[in-house]
Short mmCIF file of C-alpha atoms (C1' of nucleotides) in Angstrom, two decimals:
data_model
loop_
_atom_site.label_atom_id
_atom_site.label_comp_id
_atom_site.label_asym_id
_atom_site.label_seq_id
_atom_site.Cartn_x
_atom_site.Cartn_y
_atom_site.Cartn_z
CA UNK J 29 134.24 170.17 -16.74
CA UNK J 30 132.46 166.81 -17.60
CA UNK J 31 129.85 168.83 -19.46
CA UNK J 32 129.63 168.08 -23.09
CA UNK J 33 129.22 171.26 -24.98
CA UNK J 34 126.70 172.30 -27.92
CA UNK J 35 124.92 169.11 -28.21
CA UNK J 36 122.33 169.31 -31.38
CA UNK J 37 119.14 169.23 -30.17
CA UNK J 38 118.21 165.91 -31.75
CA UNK J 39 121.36 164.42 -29.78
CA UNK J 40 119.66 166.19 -26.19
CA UNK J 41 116.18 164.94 -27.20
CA UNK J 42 117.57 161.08 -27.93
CA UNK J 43 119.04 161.42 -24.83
CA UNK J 44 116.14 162.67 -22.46
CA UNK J 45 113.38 160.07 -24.33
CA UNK J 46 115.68 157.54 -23.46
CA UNK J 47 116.28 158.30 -19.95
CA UNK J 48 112.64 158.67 -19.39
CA UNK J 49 111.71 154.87 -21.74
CA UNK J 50 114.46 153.68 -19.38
CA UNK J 51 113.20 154.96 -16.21
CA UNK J 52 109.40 154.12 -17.37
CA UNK J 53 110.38 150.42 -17.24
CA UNK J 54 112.50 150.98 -14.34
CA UNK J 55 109.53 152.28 -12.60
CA UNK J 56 106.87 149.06 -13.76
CA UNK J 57 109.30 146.29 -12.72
CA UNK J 58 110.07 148.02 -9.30
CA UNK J 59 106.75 149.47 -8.48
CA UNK J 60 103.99 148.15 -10.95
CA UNK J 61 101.96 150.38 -12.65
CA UNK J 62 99.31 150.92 -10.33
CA UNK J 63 101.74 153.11 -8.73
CA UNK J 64 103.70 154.36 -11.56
CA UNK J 65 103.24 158.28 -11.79
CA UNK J 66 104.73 160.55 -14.03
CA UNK J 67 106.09 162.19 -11.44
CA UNK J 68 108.44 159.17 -10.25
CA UNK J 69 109.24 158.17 -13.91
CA UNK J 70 110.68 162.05 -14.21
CA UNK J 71 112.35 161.12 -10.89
CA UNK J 72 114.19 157.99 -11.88
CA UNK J 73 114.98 159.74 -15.06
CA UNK J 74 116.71 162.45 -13.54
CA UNK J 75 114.78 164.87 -15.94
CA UNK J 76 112.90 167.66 -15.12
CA UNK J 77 109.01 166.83 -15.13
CA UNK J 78 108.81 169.86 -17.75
CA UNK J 79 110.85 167.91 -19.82
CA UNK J 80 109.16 164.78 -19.31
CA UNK J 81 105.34 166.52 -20.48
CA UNK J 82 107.26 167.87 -23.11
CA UNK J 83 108.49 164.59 -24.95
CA UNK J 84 105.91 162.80 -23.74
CA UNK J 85 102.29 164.94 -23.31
CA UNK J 86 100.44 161.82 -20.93
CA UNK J 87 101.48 158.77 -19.38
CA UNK J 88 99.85 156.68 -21.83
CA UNK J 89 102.52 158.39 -24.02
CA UNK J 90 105.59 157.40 -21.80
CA UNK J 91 103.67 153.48 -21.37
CA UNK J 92 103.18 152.95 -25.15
CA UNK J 93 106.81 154.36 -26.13
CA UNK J 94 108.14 152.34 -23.28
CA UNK J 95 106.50 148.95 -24.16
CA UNK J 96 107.03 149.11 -28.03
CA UNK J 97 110.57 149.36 -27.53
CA UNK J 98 110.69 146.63 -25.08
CA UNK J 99 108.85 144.46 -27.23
CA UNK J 100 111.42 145.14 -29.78
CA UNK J 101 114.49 144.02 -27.95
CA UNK J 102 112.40 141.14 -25.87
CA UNK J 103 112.08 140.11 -29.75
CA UNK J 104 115.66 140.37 -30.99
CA UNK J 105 116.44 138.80 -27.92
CA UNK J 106 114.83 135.79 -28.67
CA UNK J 107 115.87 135.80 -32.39
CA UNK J 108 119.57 135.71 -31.48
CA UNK J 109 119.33 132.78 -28.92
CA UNK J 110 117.29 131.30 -31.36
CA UNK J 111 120.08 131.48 -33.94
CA UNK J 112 122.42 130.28 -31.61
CA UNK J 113 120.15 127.19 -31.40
CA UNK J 114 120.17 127.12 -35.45
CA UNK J 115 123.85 127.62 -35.19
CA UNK J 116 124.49 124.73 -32.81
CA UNK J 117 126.32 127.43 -30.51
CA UNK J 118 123.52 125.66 -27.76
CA UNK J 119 121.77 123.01 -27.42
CA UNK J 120 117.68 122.33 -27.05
CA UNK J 121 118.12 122.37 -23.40
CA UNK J 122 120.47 125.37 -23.16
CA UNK J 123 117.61 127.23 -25.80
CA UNK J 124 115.10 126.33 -22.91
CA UNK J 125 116.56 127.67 -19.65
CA UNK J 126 117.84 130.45 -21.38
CA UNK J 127 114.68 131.74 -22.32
CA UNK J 128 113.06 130.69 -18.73
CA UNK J 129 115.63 132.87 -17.30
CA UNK J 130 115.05 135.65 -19.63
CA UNK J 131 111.42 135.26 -18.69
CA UNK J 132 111.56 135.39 -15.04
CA UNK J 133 114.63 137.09 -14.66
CA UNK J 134 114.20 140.25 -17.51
CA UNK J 135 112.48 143.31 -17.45
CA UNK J 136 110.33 141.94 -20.35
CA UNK J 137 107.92 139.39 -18.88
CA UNK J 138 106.43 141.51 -15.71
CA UNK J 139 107.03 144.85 -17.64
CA UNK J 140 104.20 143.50 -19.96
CA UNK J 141 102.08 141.69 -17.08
CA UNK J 142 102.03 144.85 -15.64
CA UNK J 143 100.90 146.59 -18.74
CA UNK J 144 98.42 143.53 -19.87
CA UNK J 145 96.80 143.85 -17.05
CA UNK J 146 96.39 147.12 -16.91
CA UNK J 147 94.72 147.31 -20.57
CA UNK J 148 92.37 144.47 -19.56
CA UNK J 149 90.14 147.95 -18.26
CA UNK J 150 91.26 150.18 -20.35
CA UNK J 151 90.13 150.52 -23.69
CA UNK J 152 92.59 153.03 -24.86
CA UNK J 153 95.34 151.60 -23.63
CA UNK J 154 94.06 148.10 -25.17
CA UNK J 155 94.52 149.45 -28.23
CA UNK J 156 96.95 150.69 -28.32
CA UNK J 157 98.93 147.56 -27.03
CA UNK J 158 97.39 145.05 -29.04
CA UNK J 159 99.32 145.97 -32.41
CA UNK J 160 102.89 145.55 -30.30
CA UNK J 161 101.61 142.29 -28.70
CA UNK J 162 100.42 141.08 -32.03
CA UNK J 163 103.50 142.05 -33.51
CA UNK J 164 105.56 140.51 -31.28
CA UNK J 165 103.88 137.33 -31.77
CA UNK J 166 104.29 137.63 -35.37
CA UNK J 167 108.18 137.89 -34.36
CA UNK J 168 108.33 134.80 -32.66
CA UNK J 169 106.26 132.55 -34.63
CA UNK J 170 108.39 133.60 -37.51
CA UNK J 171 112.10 132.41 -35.31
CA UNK J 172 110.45 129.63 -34.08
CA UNK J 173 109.27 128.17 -37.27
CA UNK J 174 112.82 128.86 -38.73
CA UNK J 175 114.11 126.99 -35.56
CA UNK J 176 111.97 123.64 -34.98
CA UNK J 177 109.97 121.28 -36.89
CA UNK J 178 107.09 119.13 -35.19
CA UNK J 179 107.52 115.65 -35.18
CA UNK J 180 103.92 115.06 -35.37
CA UNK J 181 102.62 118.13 -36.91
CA UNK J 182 98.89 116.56 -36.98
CA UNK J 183 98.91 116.10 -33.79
CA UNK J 184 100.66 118.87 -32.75
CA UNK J 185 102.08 121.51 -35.14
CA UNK J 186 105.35 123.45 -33.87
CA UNK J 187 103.46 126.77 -34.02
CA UNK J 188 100.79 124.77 -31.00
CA UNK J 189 103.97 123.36 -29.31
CA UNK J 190 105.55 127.31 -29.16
CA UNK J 191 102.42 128.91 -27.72
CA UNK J 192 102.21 126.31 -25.44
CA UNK J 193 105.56 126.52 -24.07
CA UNK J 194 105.15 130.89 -23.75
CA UNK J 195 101.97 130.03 -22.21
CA UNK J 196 103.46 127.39 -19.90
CA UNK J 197 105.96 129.99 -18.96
CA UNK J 198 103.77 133.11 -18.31
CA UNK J 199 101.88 131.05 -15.94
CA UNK J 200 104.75 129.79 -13.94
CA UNK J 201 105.97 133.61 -13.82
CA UNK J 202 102.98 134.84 -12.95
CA UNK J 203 102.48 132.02 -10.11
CA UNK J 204 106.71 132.96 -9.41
CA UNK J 205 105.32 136.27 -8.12
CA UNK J 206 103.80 134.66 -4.46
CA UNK J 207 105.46 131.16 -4.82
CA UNK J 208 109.63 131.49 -4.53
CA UNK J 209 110.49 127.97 -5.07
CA UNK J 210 113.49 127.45 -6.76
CA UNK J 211 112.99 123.38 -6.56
CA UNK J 212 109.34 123.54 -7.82
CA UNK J 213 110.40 125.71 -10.92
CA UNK J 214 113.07 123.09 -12.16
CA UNK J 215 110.82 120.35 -11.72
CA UNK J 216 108.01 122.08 -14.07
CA UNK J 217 110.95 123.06 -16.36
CA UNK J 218 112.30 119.62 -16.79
CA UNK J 219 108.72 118.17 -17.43
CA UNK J 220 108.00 121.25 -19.89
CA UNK J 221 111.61 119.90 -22.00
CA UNK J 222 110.19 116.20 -21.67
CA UNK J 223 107.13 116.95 -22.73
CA UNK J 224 108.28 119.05 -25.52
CA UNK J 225 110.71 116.98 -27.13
CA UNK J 226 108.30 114.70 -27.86
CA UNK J 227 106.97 116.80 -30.48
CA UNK J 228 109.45 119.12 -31.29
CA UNK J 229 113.34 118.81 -32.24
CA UNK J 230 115.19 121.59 -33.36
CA UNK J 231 116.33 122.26 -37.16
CA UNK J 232 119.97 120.80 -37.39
CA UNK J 233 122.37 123.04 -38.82
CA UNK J 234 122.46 122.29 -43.23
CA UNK J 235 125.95 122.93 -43.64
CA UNK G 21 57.11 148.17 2.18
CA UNK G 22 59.40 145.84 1.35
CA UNK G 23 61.80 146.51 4.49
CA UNK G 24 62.40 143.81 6.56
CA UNK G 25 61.95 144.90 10.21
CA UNK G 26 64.03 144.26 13.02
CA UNK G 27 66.93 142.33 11.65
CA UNK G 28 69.29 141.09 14.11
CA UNK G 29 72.75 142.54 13.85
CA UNK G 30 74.43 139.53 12.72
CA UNK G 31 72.13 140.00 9.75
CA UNK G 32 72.83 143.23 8.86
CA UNK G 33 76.77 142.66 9.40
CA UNK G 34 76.51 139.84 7.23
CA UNK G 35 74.55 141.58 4.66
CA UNK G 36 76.98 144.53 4.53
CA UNK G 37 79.51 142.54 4.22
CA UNK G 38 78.52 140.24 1.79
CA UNK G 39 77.40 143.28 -0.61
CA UNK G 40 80.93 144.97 0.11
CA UNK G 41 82.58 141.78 -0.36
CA UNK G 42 80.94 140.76 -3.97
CA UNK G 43 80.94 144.77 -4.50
CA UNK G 44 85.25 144.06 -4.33
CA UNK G 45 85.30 141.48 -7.08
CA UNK G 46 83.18 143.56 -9.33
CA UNK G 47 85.43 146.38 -9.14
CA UNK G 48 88.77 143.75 -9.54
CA UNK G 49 86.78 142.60 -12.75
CA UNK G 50 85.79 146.15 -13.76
CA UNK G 51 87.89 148.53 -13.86
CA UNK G 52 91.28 146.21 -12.18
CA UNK G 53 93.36 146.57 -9.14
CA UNK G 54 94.53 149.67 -10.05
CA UNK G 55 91.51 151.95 -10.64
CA UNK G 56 89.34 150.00 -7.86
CA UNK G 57 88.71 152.73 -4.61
CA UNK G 58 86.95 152.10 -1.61
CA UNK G 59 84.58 154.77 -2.51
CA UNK G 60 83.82 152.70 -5.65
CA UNK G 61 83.45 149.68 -3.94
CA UNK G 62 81.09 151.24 -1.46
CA UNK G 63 78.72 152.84 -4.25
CA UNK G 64 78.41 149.47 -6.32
CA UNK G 65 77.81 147.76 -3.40
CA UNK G 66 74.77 150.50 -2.45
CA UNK G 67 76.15 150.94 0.85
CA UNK G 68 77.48 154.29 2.59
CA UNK G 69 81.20 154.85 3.09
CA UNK G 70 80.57 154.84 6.67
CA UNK G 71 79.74 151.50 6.97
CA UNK G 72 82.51 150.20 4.47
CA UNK G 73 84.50 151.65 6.75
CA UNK G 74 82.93 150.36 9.97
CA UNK G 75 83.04 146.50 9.04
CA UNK G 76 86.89 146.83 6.85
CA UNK G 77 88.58 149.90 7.98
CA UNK G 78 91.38 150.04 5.02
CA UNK G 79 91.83 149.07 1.62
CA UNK G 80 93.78 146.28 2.31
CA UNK G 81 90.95 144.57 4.38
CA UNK G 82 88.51 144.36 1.93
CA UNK G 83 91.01 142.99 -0.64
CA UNK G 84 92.27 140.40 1.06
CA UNK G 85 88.55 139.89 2.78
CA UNK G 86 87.08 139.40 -0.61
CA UNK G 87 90.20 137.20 -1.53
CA UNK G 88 89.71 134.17 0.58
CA UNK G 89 86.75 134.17 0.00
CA UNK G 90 86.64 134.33 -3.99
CA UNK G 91 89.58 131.32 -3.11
CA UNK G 92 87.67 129.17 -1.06
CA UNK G 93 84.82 129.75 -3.69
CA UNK G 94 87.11 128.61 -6.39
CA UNK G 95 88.26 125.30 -4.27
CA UNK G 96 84.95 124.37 -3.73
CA UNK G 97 84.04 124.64 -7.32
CA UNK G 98 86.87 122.42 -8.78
CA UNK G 99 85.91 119.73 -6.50
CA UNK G 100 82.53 119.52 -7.03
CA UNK G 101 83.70 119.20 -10.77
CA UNK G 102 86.18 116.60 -9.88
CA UNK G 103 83.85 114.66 -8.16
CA UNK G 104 81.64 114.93 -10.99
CA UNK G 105 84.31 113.38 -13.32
CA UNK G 106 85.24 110.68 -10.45
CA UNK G 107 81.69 109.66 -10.20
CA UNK G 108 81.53 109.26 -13.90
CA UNK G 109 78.75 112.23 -14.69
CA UNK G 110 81.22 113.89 -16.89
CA UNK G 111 83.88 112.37 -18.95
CA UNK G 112 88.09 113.93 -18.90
CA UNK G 113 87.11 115.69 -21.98
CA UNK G 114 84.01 117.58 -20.14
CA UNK G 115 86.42 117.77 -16.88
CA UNK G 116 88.77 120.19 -19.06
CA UNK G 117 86.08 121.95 -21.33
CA UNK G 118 84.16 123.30 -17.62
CA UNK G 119 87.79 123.81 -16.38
CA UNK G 120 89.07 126.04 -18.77
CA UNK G 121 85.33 127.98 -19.25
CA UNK G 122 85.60 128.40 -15.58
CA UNK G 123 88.98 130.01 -15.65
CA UNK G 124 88.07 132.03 -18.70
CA UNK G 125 84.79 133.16 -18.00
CA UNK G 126 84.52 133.21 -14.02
CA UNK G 127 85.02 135.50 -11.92
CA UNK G 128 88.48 133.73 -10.20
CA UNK G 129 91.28 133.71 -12.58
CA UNK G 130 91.17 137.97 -13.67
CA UNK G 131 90.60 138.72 -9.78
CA UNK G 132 93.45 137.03 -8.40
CA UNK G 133 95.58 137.83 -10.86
CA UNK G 134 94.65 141.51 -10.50
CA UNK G 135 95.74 141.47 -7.15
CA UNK G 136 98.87 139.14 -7.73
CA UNK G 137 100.08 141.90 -9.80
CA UNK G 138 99.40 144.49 -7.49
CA UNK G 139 101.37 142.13 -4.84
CA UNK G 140 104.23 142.47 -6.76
CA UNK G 141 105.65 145.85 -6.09
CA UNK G 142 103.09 145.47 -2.41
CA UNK G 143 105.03 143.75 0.36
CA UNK G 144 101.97 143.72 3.20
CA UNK G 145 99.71 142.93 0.39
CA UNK G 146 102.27 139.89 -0.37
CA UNK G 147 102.21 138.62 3.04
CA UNK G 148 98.55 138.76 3.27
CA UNK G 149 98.02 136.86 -0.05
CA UNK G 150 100.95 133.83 0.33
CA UNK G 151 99.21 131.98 2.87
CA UNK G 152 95.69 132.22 0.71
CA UNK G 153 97.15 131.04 -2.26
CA UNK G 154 99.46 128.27 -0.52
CA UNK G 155 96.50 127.07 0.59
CA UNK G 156 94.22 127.29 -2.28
CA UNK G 157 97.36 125.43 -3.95
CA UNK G 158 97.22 122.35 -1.24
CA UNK G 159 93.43 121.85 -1.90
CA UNK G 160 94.07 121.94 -5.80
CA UNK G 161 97.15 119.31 -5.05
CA UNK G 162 94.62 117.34 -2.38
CA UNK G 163 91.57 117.24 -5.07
CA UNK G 164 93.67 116.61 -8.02
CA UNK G 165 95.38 113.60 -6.84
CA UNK G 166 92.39 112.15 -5.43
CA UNK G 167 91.13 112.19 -9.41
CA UNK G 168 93.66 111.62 -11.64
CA UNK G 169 96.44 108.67 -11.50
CA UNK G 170 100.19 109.07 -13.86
CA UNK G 171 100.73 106.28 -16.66
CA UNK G 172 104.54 107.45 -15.84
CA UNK G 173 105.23 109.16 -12.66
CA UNK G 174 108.37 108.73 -13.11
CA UNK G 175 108.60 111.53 -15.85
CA UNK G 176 105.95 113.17 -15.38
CA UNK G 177 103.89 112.82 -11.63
CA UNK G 178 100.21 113.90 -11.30
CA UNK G 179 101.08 116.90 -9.60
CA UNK G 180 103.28 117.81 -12.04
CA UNK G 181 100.79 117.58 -14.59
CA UNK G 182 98.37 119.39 -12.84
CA UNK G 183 100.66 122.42 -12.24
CA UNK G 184 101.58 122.13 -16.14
CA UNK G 185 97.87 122.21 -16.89
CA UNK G 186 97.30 125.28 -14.39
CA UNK G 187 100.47 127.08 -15.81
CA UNK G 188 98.98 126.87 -19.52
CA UNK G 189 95.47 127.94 -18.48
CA UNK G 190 97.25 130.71 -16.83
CA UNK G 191 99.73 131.73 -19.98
CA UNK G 192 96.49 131.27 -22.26
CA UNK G 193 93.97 133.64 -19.67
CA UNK G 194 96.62 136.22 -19.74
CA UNK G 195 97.09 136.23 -23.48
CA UNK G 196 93.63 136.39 -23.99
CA UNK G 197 92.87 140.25 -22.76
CA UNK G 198 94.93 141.47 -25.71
CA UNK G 199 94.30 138.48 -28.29
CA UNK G 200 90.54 137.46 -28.26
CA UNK G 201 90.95 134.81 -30.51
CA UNK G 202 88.26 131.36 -30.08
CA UNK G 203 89.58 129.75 -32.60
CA UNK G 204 93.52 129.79 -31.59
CA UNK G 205 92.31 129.29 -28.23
CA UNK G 206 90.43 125.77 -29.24
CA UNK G 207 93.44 124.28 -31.02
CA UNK G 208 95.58 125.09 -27.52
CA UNK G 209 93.15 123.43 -25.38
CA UNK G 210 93.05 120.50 -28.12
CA UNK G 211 96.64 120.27 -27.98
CA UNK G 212 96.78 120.35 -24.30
CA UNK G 213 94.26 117.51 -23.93
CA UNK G 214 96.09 115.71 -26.02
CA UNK G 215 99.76 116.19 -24.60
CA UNK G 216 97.91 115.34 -20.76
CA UNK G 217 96.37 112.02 -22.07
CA UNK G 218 99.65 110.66 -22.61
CA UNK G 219 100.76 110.86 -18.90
CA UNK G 220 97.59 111.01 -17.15
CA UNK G 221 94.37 109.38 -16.94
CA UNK G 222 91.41 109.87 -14.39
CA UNK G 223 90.82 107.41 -11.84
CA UNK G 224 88.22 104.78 -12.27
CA UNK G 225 84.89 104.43 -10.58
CA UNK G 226 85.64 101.84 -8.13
CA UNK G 227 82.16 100.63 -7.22
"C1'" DT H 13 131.94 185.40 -39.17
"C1'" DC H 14 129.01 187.76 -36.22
"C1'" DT H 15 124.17 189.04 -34.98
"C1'" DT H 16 119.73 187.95 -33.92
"C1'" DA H 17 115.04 186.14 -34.24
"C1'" DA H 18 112.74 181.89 -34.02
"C1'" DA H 19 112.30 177.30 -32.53
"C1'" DA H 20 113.08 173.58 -29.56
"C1'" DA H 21 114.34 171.81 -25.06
"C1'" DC H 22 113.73 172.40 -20.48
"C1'" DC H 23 112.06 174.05 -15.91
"C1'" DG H 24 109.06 174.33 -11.92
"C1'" DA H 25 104.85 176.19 -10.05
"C1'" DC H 26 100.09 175.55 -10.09
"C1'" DC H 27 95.35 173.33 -10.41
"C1'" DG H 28 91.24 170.46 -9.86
"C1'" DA H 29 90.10 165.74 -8.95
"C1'" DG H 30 90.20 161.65 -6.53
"C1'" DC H 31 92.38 158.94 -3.19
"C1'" DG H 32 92.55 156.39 1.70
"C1'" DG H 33 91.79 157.39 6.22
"C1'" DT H 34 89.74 159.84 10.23
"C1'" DT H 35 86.20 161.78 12.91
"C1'" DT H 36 81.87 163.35 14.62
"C1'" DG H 37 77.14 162.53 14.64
"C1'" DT H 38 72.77 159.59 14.01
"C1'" DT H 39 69.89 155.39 13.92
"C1'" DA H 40 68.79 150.69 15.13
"C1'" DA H 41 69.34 146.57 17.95
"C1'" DT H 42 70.16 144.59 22.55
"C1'" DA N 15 71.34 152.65 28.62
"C1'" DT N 16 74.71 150.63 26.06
"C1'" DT N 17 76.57 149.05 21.99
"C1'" DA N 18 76.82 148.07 17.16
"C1'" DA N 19 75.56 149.65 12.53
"C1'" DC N 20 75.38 153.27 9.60
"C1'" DA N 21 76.00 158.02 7.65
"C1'" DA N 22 78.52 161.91 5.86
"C1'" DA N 23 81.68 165.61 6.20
"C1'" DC N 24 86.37 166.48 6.32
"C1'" DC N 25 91.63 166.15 5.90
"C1'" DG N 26 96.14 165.74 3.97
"C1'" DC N 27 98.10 163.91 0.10
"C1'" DT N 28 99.26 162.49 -4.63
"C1'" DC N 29 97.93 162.24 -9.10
"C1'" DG N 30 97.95 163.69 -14.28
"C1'" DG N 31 97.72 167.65 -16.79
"C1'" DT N 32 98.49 172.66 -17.80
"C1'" DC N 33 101.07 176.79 -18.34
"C1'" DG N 34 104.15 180.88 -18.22
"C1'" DG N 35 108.94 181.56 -18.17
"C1'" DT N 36 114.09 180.36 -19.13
"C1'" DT N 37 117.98 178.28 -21.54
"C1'" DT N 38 120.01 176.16 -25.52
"C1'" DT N 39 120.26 175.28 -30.31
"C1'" DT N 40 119.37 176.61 -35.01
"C1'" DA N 41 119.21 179.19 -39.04
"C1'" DA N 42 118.78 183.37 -41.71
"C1'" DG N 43 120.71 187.85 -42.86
"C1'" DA N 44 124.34 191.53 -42.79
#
DNA sequence: TCTTAAAAACCGACCGAGCGGTTTGTTAAT
DNA sequence: ATTAACAAACCGCTCGGTCGGTTTTTAAGA
């Protein structure tokens, strides 16, 4: 017997919330939420849809609890290549594709198109995404103003220069989505580092 | 009475469609991809589901009906505002200002994203879509170029910096459903003016 | 330690609503 | 008379949510 006898109940209920988070995510990056249904979440989960509603009442439920969590390690994610940067484990241009690949490659960038788009019609939903997103973005401007200084900080502080590089990079993901063009991709991404390190340059390491 | 009598056919096609058709990108705006049904689409476009169903039989039709046609809408737009800035009536700084507002505020950008989501996880809607976009893309490339020379093509080529320019208005539309924020979103457009004057400049009048 | 009542986790059937699509019938144009 | 435009009822299906019942864990008392 593989069975693993007299769990505690908090170890059983861990373990079924995270099969469902797991299989809620699963579910958006394979499907997309318009047709995500509690139903196939329960499926993917290999949990009983009793034991789905009972952990988590509504889907909003299961998309919230999903998304904050994925937020979180989308965030310490970033923080950790972003000390490796600090570190001088990598260099500017290793910091950059790594986080393109993260972006088109991870479950976190169309996990939260999927959801962002969603919210844009529904008001409940909205908000109760906004805190994560704004969170998030809290997150980020905090390890990224640890990580560069602007050359030019008039002109461009490094706070403009980070939201323009995410926002450079959700719209090449979202355009990724009918456009597979590997070439086309590099091409933007070199002229994103050019561009960029004009009026960034990364903090070099104190010690 | 204000019935018109005896309409020819063609004009009552074309006026069915055309109410179903604007009717599609109402919904897309309202209430997204995911909660839009042709039985919504026929009631706000005041027109029985019996004829929605006469002129596009399935779903699919009127999306990708309504599509093209919100694309070639779009197209047509840009150039008449890149004509505008080639003729001299507006100025590179007015050229981005309308842009943006356009992308923002118009009906184009939610739409198509809405159902470049839903293509995601949708491969017929995918193969319907690629072509549209593709060439929606080549009259961006074909309009752009006509407008706008490089001071370094060498690093960065005019049709690089248009796609940059797209990809940020992209990033910034998609941040703003969960971050409604005119301030923040000022100081990006700033910024990107500013980064695009560097390696781009509009053509001249000639005459 | 053993017993047992309560609580928590889990299960699956059921429901009304809304969906996309089909079909049969009616009105208007040709 | 023929055909296109329009109308509305209907169908099978899936959805999110509810609910009564079962199993497992927990904790209190003898």
């Amino acid at each position: 017997m593989t069975m693993t006898r007299r769990r505690t109940q908090d170890e059983r209920s861990a373990e079924t919330r995270r099969l469902l988070l797991d299989a809620t995510v699963r579910s958006l990056m394979e499907v997309g939420y318009a047709n995500t249904s509690t139903a196939g979440i329960a499926r993917r989960a290999g949990v009983s849809r009793g034991a789905q509603t009972h952990h988590y009442p509504g889907k909003m439920d299961l998309i919230v609890a999903a998304t904050a969590e994925m937020f979180a390690n989308f965030a310490d994610g970033m923080e950790r290549l972003a000390a490796d940067l600090r570190a001088g484990r990598i260099d500017l241009d290793g910091f950059f594709e790594a986080a393109w690949d993260n972006v088109l490659h991870g479950d976190w960038f169309y996990s939260s198109l999927e959801i962002i788009v969603a919210a844009r019609g529904d008001e409940e939903l909205r908000g109760h995404l906004a805190p994560l997103i704004l969170d998030l973005h809290a997150k980020f401007e905090t390890t990224w103003s640890r990580s560069f200084v602007a050359t030019a900080p008039e002109v461009v502080s490094a706070r403009v220069a980070m939201n323009l590089v995410m926002n450079v990079f959700r719209g090449m993901a979202v355009q990724a989505v009918l456009r597979r063009d590997e070439r086309y991709f590099r091409e933007m991404l070199e002229a994103v580092k050019a561009v960029l390190a004009v009026h960034v340059r990364p903090v070099t390491p104190d010690a």
